[in-house]
């Protein structure tokens, strides 16, 4: 990938894909009537957030929390769209009236703030739970088996990996999550095709792998591997110290994992070094599925819309947060 090529990120949502641009985040969702609708939200990053994103280690924590907050808004939009498509017309009309009433009362702004806060809290709560549960499981099973705390950390890491794999496999068996993982694969394919300089058509995009080095799944794998190393630097003598250590060092694990993820992406084209990112790619075999052509079409639509609006904002021709509808020809952008 050339230095001039922007580095974009995305997120799969229910029946669609969100892409984040330099100035705007766009979600495209396939509705039940086959229409593709869009949620367009210009980015309004605070100056202090922008500054923190330039500081190594801190930028990882800030970026992930910020992405969780903003991603929740787009997930909420896709979930509401999906629910609307599954709701009877009479009930939908009633819900629409209530929504308009709440909007007139200024409720929508509170909803947006609430969704963002819930996104952050969900991420933090999930990360803490996923960090601490293996600690208690390992202590219960092997607490008195040996005294070497480094060995305890290794067993804990293995338990954490098994729990993660079982969890991902289990949820991937449900129809909704399976389709979500297919859209995840479509997102990766579009980014890879763009980075390769390909014209974004369904046929071209489908040629690329559903796996990508910068995926959040790779980040999850890195937090497990690097967590074992980082936790082994600071000794602990009992369960209480061990739990406190995990909580205190969690930001360090997140920050270091983010930097290593960026590093593995930077060296992915160097023979030998590309294998550093393979554990994360292997995990993506669970978190992504091969997408259908219509899913790739939605992903292309989202990406093209984001690029189009990014350019419009730079030209001073766009300033609204809006939801729009219509079928977009991905081949034409």
CSV table of C-alpha atoms in Angstrom, one decimal:
chain,number,residue,atom,x,y,z
A,1,UNK,CA,0.0,0.0,0.0
A,2,UNK,CA,1.4,3.4,-1.0
A,3,UNK,CA,2.0,6.1,1.5
A,4,UNK,CA,-0.6,8.2,-0.3
A,5,UNK,CA,-3.3,5.6,0.2
A,6,UNK,CA,-5.5,6.5,3.2
A,7,UNK,CA,-5.9,3.9,5.9
A,8,UNK,CA,-9.6,3.3,6.5
A,9,UNK,CA,-11.4,1.2,9.1
A,10,UNK,CA,-14.8,-0.2,9.2
A,11,UNK,CA,-17.3,-2.2,11.3
A,12,UNK,CA,-20.0,-4.8,10.4
A,13,UNK,CA,-23.5,-4.0,11.6
A,14,UNK,CA,-26.8,-5.8,11.3
A,15,UNK,CA,-27.4,-6.2,7.5
A,16,UNK,CA,-24.8,-3.7,6.6
A,17,UNK,CA,-21.3,-2.1,7.0
A,18,UNK,CA,-20.0,1.1,8.6
A,19,UNK,CA,-16.9,2.8,7.2
A,20,UNK,CA,-15.0,5.6,9.0
A,21,UNK,CA,-13.5,8.3,6.9
A,22,UNK,CA,-11.3,11.3,7.6
A,23,UNK,CA,-14.3,13.5,8.1
A,24,UNK,CA,-17.4,11.3,8.3
A,25,UNK,CA,-18.7,7.8,9.3
A,26,UNK,CA,-21.2,6.2,7.0
A,27,UNK,CA,-23.3,3.1,7.5
A,28,UNK,CA,-25.1,1.4,4.6
A,29,UNK,CA,-27.9,-1.1,5.5
A,30,UNK,CA,-29.7,-3.5,3.2
A,31,UNK,CA,-33.4,-3.2,3.9
A,32,UNK,CA,-36.0,-5.9,3.5
A,33,UNK,CA,-37.3,-4.4,0.2
A,34,UNK,CA,-33.6,-4.5,-1.1
A,35,UNK,CA,-33.2,-0.8,-0.8
A,36,UNK,CA,-29.9,0.4,0.6
A,37,UNK,CA,-30.2,3.2,3.2
A,38,UNK,CA,-27.4,5.3,4.7
A,39,UNK,CA,-26.6,6.9,8.1
A,40,UNK,CA,-24.1,9.7,7.6
A,41,UNK,CA,-22.5,11.2,10.7
A,42,UNK,CA,-19.7,13.7,10.3
A,43,UNK,CA,-16.9,13.3,12.8
A,44,UNK,CA,-16.6,16.0,15.4
A,45,UNK,CA,-13.5,15.0,17.4
A,46,UNK,CA,-12.5,17.2,20.3
A,47,UNK,CA,-9.1,18.8,20.0
A,48,UNK,CA,-7.8,16.9,23.1
A,49,UNK,CA,-8.9,13.6,21.6
A,50,UNK,CA,-7.0,14.4,18.4
A,51,UNK,CA,-3.9,15.2,20.5
A,52,UNK,CA,-4.1,12.0,22.6
A,53,UNK,CA,-4.4,10.0,19.4
A,54,UNK,CA,-0.9,11.0,18.5
A,55,UNK,CA,0.7,9.8,21.8
A,56,UNK,CA,1.9,6.1,21.6
A,57,UNK,CA,0.2,3.7,24.1
A,58,UNK,CA,-2.4,6.3,25.0
A,59,UNK,CA,-3.7,6.5,21.4
A,60,UNK,CA,-4.7,2.9,21.4
A,61,UNK,CA,-7.0,3.3,24.5
A,62,UNK,CA,-8.5,6.6,23.2
A,63,UNK,CA,-9.1,5.2,19.7
A,64,UNK,CA,-10.8,2.0,21.0
A,65,UNK,CA,-13.0,3.7,23.5
A,66,UNK,CA,-13.9,6.4,20.9
A,67,UNK,CA,-14.7,3.7,18.3
A,68,UNK,CA,-16.9,1.8,20.8
A,69,UNK,CA,-18.9,5.0,21.4
A,70,UNK,CA,-19.3,5.9,17.8
A,71,UNK,CA,-19.8,2.4,16.6
A,72,UNK,CA,-22.7,1.9,19.0
A,73,UNK,CA,-24.6,4.7,17.3
A,74,UNK,CA,-24.3,2.9,13.9
A,75,UNK,CA,-25.1,-0.5,15.4
A,76,UNK,CA,-28.2,1.1,16.9
A,77,UNK,CA,-29.3,2.5,13.5
A,78,UNK,CA,-28.9,-0.9,11.9
A,79,UNK,CA,-30.8,-2.6,14.7
A,80,UNK,CA,-33.6,-0.1,14.4
A,81,UNK,CA,-33.7,-0.6,10.6
A,82,UNK,CA,-33.8,-4.4,11.1
A,83,UNK,CA,-36.6,-4.1,13.7
A,84,UNK,CA,-38.6,-1.8,11.4
A,85,UNK,CA,-38.4,-4.3,8.6
A,86,UNK,CA,-39.7,-7.1,10.9
A,87,UNK,CA,-42.6,-4.9,12.4
A,88,UNK,CA,-46.1,-4.9,11.1
A,89,UNK,CA,-47.1,-1.6,9.2
A,90,UNK,CA,-49.6,-0.5,11.8
A,91,UNK,CA,-47.3,-1.0,14.7
A,92,UNK,CA,-44.5,0.7,12.7
A,93,UNK,CA,-46.6,3.8,12.1
A,94,UNK,CA,-47.4,4.0,15.8
A,95,UNK,CA,-43.7,3.7,16.7
A,96,UNK,CA,-42.8,6.4,14.1
A,97,UNK,CA,-45.2,8.8,15.7
A,98,UNK,CA,-43.7,8.2,19.1
A,99,UNK,CA,-40.2,8.7,17.7
A,100,UNK,CA,-41.2,12.0,16.1
A,101,UNK,CA,-42.7,13.2,19.3
A,102,UNK,CA,-39.6,12.3,21.3
A,103,UNK,CA,-37.5,14.0,18.6
A,104,UNK,CA,-39.5,17.2,19.0
A,105,UNK,CA,-38.9,17.1,22.7
A,106,UNK,CA,-35.2,16.9,22.2
A,107,UNK,CA,-35.0,13.3,23.2
A,108,UNK,CA,-32.9,12.3,20.2
A,109,UNK,CA,-29.9,14.1,21.4
A,110,UNK,CA,-30.1,12.4,24.8
A,111,UNK,CA,-30.6,9.1,23.0
A,112,UNK,CA,-27.4,9.7,21.0
A,113,UNK,CA,-25.4,10.5,24.1
A,114,UNK,CA,-26.9,7.5,25.9
A,115,UNK,CA,-26.0,5.1,23.2
A,116,UNK,CA,-22.4,6.5,23.1
A,117,UNK,CA,-22.1,6.1,26.9
A,118,UNK,CA,-23.5,2.6,26.8
A,119,UNK,CA,-21.1,1.7,24.0
A,120,UNK,CA,-18.1,2.8,26.2
A,121,UNK,CA,-19.5,1.1,29.3
A,122,UNK,CA,-20.2,-2.1,27.4
A,123,UNK,CA,-16.7,-2.2,26.1
A,124,UNK,CA,-15.1,-1.5,29.5
A,125,UNK,CA,-17.4,-4.0,31.3
A,126,UNK,CA,-16.8,-6.7,28.7
A,127,UNK,CA,-13.1,-6.2,28.8
A,128,UNK,CA,-12.9,-6.3,32.6
A,129,UNK,CA,-15.1,-9.4,32.7
A,130,UNK,CA,-13.1,-11.2,30.0
A,131,UNK,CA,-9.9,-10.3,31.9
A,132,UNK,CA,-11.0,-11.4,35.4
A,133,UNK,CA,-13.1,-14.5,34.7
A,134,UNK,CA,-10.1,-16.6,33.6
A,135,UNK,CA,-8.2,-15.4,36.7
A,136,UNK,CA,-10.8,-17.0,39.0
A,137,UNK,CA,-11.2,-20.1,36.8
A,138,UNK,CA,-7.4,-20.7,36.8
A,139,UNK,CA,-7.1,-20.1,40.5
A,140,UNK,CA,-10.0,-22.4,41.3
A,141,UNK,CA,-8.6,-25.2,39.1
A,142,UNK,CA,-4.8,-24.8,39.6
A,143,UNK,CA,-4.4,-22.4,42.5
A,144,UNK,CA,-2.6,-25.1,44.6
A,145,UNK,CA,-1.1,-27.1,41.8
A,146,UNK,CA,2.2,-25.1,41.6
A,147,UNK,CA,3.8,-21.9,42.9
A,148,UNK,CA,5.3,-20.4,39.8
A,149,UNK,CA,3.3,-17.3,39.0
A,150,UNK,CA,4.5,-17.1,35.4
A,151,UNK,CA,3.2,-20.6,34.8
A,152,UNK,CA,-0.1,-19.6,36.4
A,153,UNK,CA,-0.2,-16.6,33.9
A,154,UNK,CA,0.4,-19.0,31.0
A,155,UNK,CA,-2.4,-21.3,32.1
A,156,UNK,CA,-4.7,-18.3,32.6
A,157,UNK,CA,-3.9,-17.1,29.0
A,158,UNK,CA,-4.7,-20.6,27.7
A,159,UNK,CA,-8.0,-20.6,29.5
A,160,UNK,CA,-8.8,-17.1,28.2
A,161,UNK,CA,-8.1,-18.2,24.6
A,162,UNK,CA,-10.3,-21.3,25.0
A,163,UNK,CA,-13.2,-19.2,26.4
A,164,UNK,CA,-12.8,-16.7,23.5
A,165,UNK,CA,-12.8,-19.4,20.9
A,166,UNK,CA,-15.8,-21.3,22.4
A,167,UNK,CA,-17.7,-18.0,22.7
A,168,UNK,CA,-17.0,-16.9,19.1
A,169,UNK,CA,-17.9,-20.4,17.8
A,170,UNK,CA,-21.1,-20.5,19.8
A,171,UNK,CA,-22.5,-17.1,18.7
A,172,UNK,CA,-21.4,-17.7,15.1
A,173,UNK,CA,-24.0,-20.6,14.9
A,174,UNK,CA,-26.9,-18.1,15.2
A,175,UNK,CA,-28.3,-16.9,11.9
A,176,UNK,CA,-28.0,-13.1,12.7
A,177,UNK,CA,-24.4,-13.3,14.0
A,178,UNK,CA,-23.4,-15.5,11.0
A,179,UNK,CA,-24.7,-12.9,8.6
A,180,UNK,CA,-23.0,-10.2,10.7
A,181,UNK,CA,-19.7,-12.1,10.3
A,182,UNK,CA,-20.3,-12.3,6.6
A,183,UNK,CA,-20.7,-8.5,6.4
A,184,UNK,CA,-17.5,-8.4,8.5
A,185,UNK,CA,-15.8,-10.4,5.7
A,186,UNK,CA,-17.3,-8.0,3.1
A,187,UNK,CA,-15.8,-5.0,5.0
A,188,UNK,CA,-12.3,-6.6,4.9
A,189,UNK,CA,-12.5,-7.4,1.2
A,190,UNK,CA,-13.5,-3.9,0.3
A,191,UNK,CA,-10.6,-2.4,2.3
A,192,UNK,CA,-8.1,-4.9,0.8
A,193,UNK,CA,-9.3,-4.2,-2.7
A,194,UNK,CA,-9.1,-0.5,-2.2
A,195,UNK,CA,-5.6,-0.8,-0.7
A,196,UNK,CA,-4.6,-2.8,-3.8
A,197,UNK,CA,-5.8,-0.1,-6.1
A,198,UNK,CA,-8.6,-2.2,-7.6
A,199,UNK,CA,-11.8,-0.7,-9.0
A,200,UNK,CA,-14.5,-1.5,-6.5
A,201,UNK,CA,-16.8,-3.9,-8.3
A,202,UNK,CA,-18.4,-6.9,-6.7
A,203,UNK,CA,-16.4,-9.2,-8.9
A,204,UNK,CA,-13.1,-7.5,-8.1
A,205,UNK,CA,-13.7,-7.3,-4.4
A,206,UNK,CA,-14.7,-10.9,-4.1
A,207,UNK,CA,-11.2,-12.0,-5.2
A,208,UNK,CA,-9.7,-10.7,-2.0
A,209,UNK,CA,-9.3,-12.4,1.4
A,210,UNK,CA,-11.8,-11.9,4.1
A,211,UNK,CA,-8.9,-11.6,6.6
A,212,UNK,CA,-7.1,-8.4,7.3
A,213,UNK,CA,-4.2,-7.5,9.6
A,214,UNK,CA,-5.8,-4.4,11.2
A,215,UNK,CA,-8.9,-6.2,12.3
A,216,UNK,CA,-10.2,-5.9,15.9
A,217,UNK,CA,-10.1,-9.7,16.1
A,218,UNK,CA,-6.4,-9.5,15.7
A,219,UNK,CA,-6.4,-7.0,18.5
A,220,UNK,CA,-8.2,-9.5,20.8
A,221,UNK,CA,-5.7,-12.2,20.1
A,222,UNK,CA,-2.8,-9.7,20.9
A,223,UNK,CA,-4.3,-8.7,24.2
A,224,UNK,CA,-4.2,-12.4,25.3
A,225,UNK,CA,-0.6,-13.1,24.1
A,226,UNK,CA,0.8,-9.8,25.3
A,227,UNK,CA,-1.2,-9.9,28.5
A,228,UNK,CA,0.7,-13.0,29.6
A,229,UNK,CA,4.0,-11.3,29.0
A,230,UNK,CA,3.1,-8.0,30.6
A,231,UNK,CA,1.4,-9.6,33.7
A,232,UNK,CA,4.5,-11.7,34.2
A,233,UNK,CA,6.6,-8.6,34.6
A,234,UNK,CA,4.9,-7.8,37.9
A,235,UNK,CA,4.9,-10.6,40.5
A,236,UNK,CA,1.8,-11.3,42.7
A,237,UNK,CA,1.5,-13.4,45.8
A,238,UNK,CA,-2.2,-14.0,46.2
A,239,UNK,CA,-5.5,-13.8,44.4
A,240,UNK,CA,-6.3,-10.3,45.6
A,241,UNK,CA,-3.0,-8.9,44.3
A,242,UNK,CA,-3.5,-10.8,41.1
A,243,UNK,CA,-6.9,-9.3,40.4
A,244,UNK,CA,-5.7,-5.8,41.3
A,245,UNK,CA,-2.7,-6.2,39.0
A,246,UNK,CA,-5.0,-7.2,36.1
A,247,UNK,CA,-7.2,-4.2,36.5
A,248,UNK,CA,-4.3,-1.7,36.9
A,249,UNK,CA,-2.3,-3.1,34.0
A,250,UNK,CA,-5.3,-3.5,31.7
A,251,UNK,CA,-4.8,-0.1,30.0
A,252,UNK,CA,-1.1,-1.0,29.5
A,253,UNK,CA,-2.1,-4.3,27.8
A,254,UNK,CA,-4.6,-2.4,25.5
A,255,UNK,CA,-2.1,0.3,24.7
A,256,UNK,CA,0.8,-2.1,23.9
A,257,UNK,CA,-1.5,-4.4,21.9
A,258,UNK,CA,-2.7,-1.5,19.8
A,259,UNK,CA,0.9,-0.5,19.0
A,260,UNK,CA,1.9,-4.1,18.1
A,261,UNK,CA,-1.2,-4.3,15.9
A,262,UNK,CA,-0.1,-1.2,14.0
A,263,UNK,CA,3.4,-2.7,13.7
A,264,UNK,CA,2.3,-6.1,12.3
A,265,UNK,CA,0.3,-4.3,9.7
A,266,UNK,CA,3.3,-2.1,8.8
A,267,UNK,CA,5.5,-5.2,8.2
A,268,UNK,CA,3.0,-7.5,6.6
A,269,UNK,CA,4.6,-7.2,3.2
A,270,UNK,CA,8.1,-8.1,4.5
A,271,UNK,CA,9.1,-11.7,4.1
A,272,UNK,CA,9.4,-13.5,7.5
A,273,UNK,CA,7.8,-10.7,9.5
A,274,UNK,CA,4.4,-11.1,8.0
A,275,UNK,CA,3.9,-14.2,10.2
A,276,UNK,CA,3.7,-12.0,13.3
A,277,UNK,CA,0.2,-11.2,12.4
A,278,UNK,CA,-0.9,-14.8,11.7
A,279,UNK,CA,-2.4,-15.5,15.1
A,280,UNK,CA,-4.9,-12.7,14.6
A,281,UNK,CA,-5.7,-13.8,11.1
A,282,UNK,CA,-6.4,-17.3,12.4
A,283,UNK,CA,-8.9,-15.9,14.9
A,284,UNK,CA,-10.6,-14.1,12.0
A,285,UNK,CA,-11.5,-17.5,10.6
A,286,UNK,CA,-14.1,-17.4,13.3
A,287,UNK,CA,-15.1,-13.8,13.3
A,288,UNK,CA,-15.5,-13.5,9.5
A,289,UNK,CA,-17.4,-15.5,6.9
A,290,UNK,CA,-17.3,-15.5,3.1
A,291,UNK,CA,-19.9,-12.9,2.1
A,292,UNK,CA,-22.5,-13.1,-0.6
A,293,UNK,CA,-22.4,-10.8,-3.6
A,294,UNK,CA,-25.3,-8.6,-2.3
A,295,UNK,CA,-23.4,-8.2,1.0
A,296,UNK,CA,-20.3,-7.0,-0.9
A,297,UNK,CA,-22.5,-4.6,-2.8
A,298,UNK,CA,-23.7,-3.0,0.5
A,299,UNK,CA,-20.1,-2.8,1.7
A,300,UNK,CA,-19.0,-1.1,-1.5
A,301,UNK,CA,-21.9,1.3,-1.3
A,302,UNK,CA,-21.0,2.3,2.2
A,303,UNK,CA,-17.3,2.8,1.3
A,304,UNK,CA,-18.0,4.8,-1.9
A,305,UNK,CA,-20.5,7.0,0.0
A,306,UNK,CA,-18.0,7.6,2.7
A,307,UNK,CA,-15.3,8.6,0.2
A,308,UNK,CA,-17.8,10.8,-1.7
A,309,UNK,CA,-18.9,12.7,1.4
A,310,UNK,CA,-15.3,13.0,2.7
A,311,UNK,CA,-14.5,14.9,-0.5
A,312,UNK,CA,-17.7,16.9,-0.2
A,313,UNK,CA,-16.8,18.0,3.3
A,314,UNK,CA,-13.3,19.0,2.3
A,315,UNK,CA,-14.9,21.1,-0.4
A,316,UNK,CA,-17.2,22.7,2.1
A,317,UNK,CA,-20.3,21.2,0.4
A,318,UNK,CA,-21.7,19.0,3.3
A,319,UNK,CA,-22.5,19.9,6.9
A,320,UNK,CA,-25.5,17.8,7.9
A,321,UNK,CA,-26.1,14.6,9.9
A,322,UNK,CA,-28.7,12.7,8.0
A,323,UNK,CA,-30.3,9.4,7.1
A,324,UNK,CA,-30.9,8.9,3.4
A,325,UNK,CA,-32.4,6.2,1.2
A,326,UNK,CA,-32.1,4.9,-2.3
A,327,UNK,CA,-30.2,2.3,-4.3
A,328,UNK,CA,-26.7,3.1,-5.1
A,329,UNK,CA,-24.8,1.5,-7.9
A,330,UNK,CA,-21.5,0.4,-6.3
A,331,UNK,CA,-19.8,0.2,-9.7
A,332,UNK,CA,-20.6,3.9,-10.3
A,333,UNK,CA,-20.0,5.0,-6.7
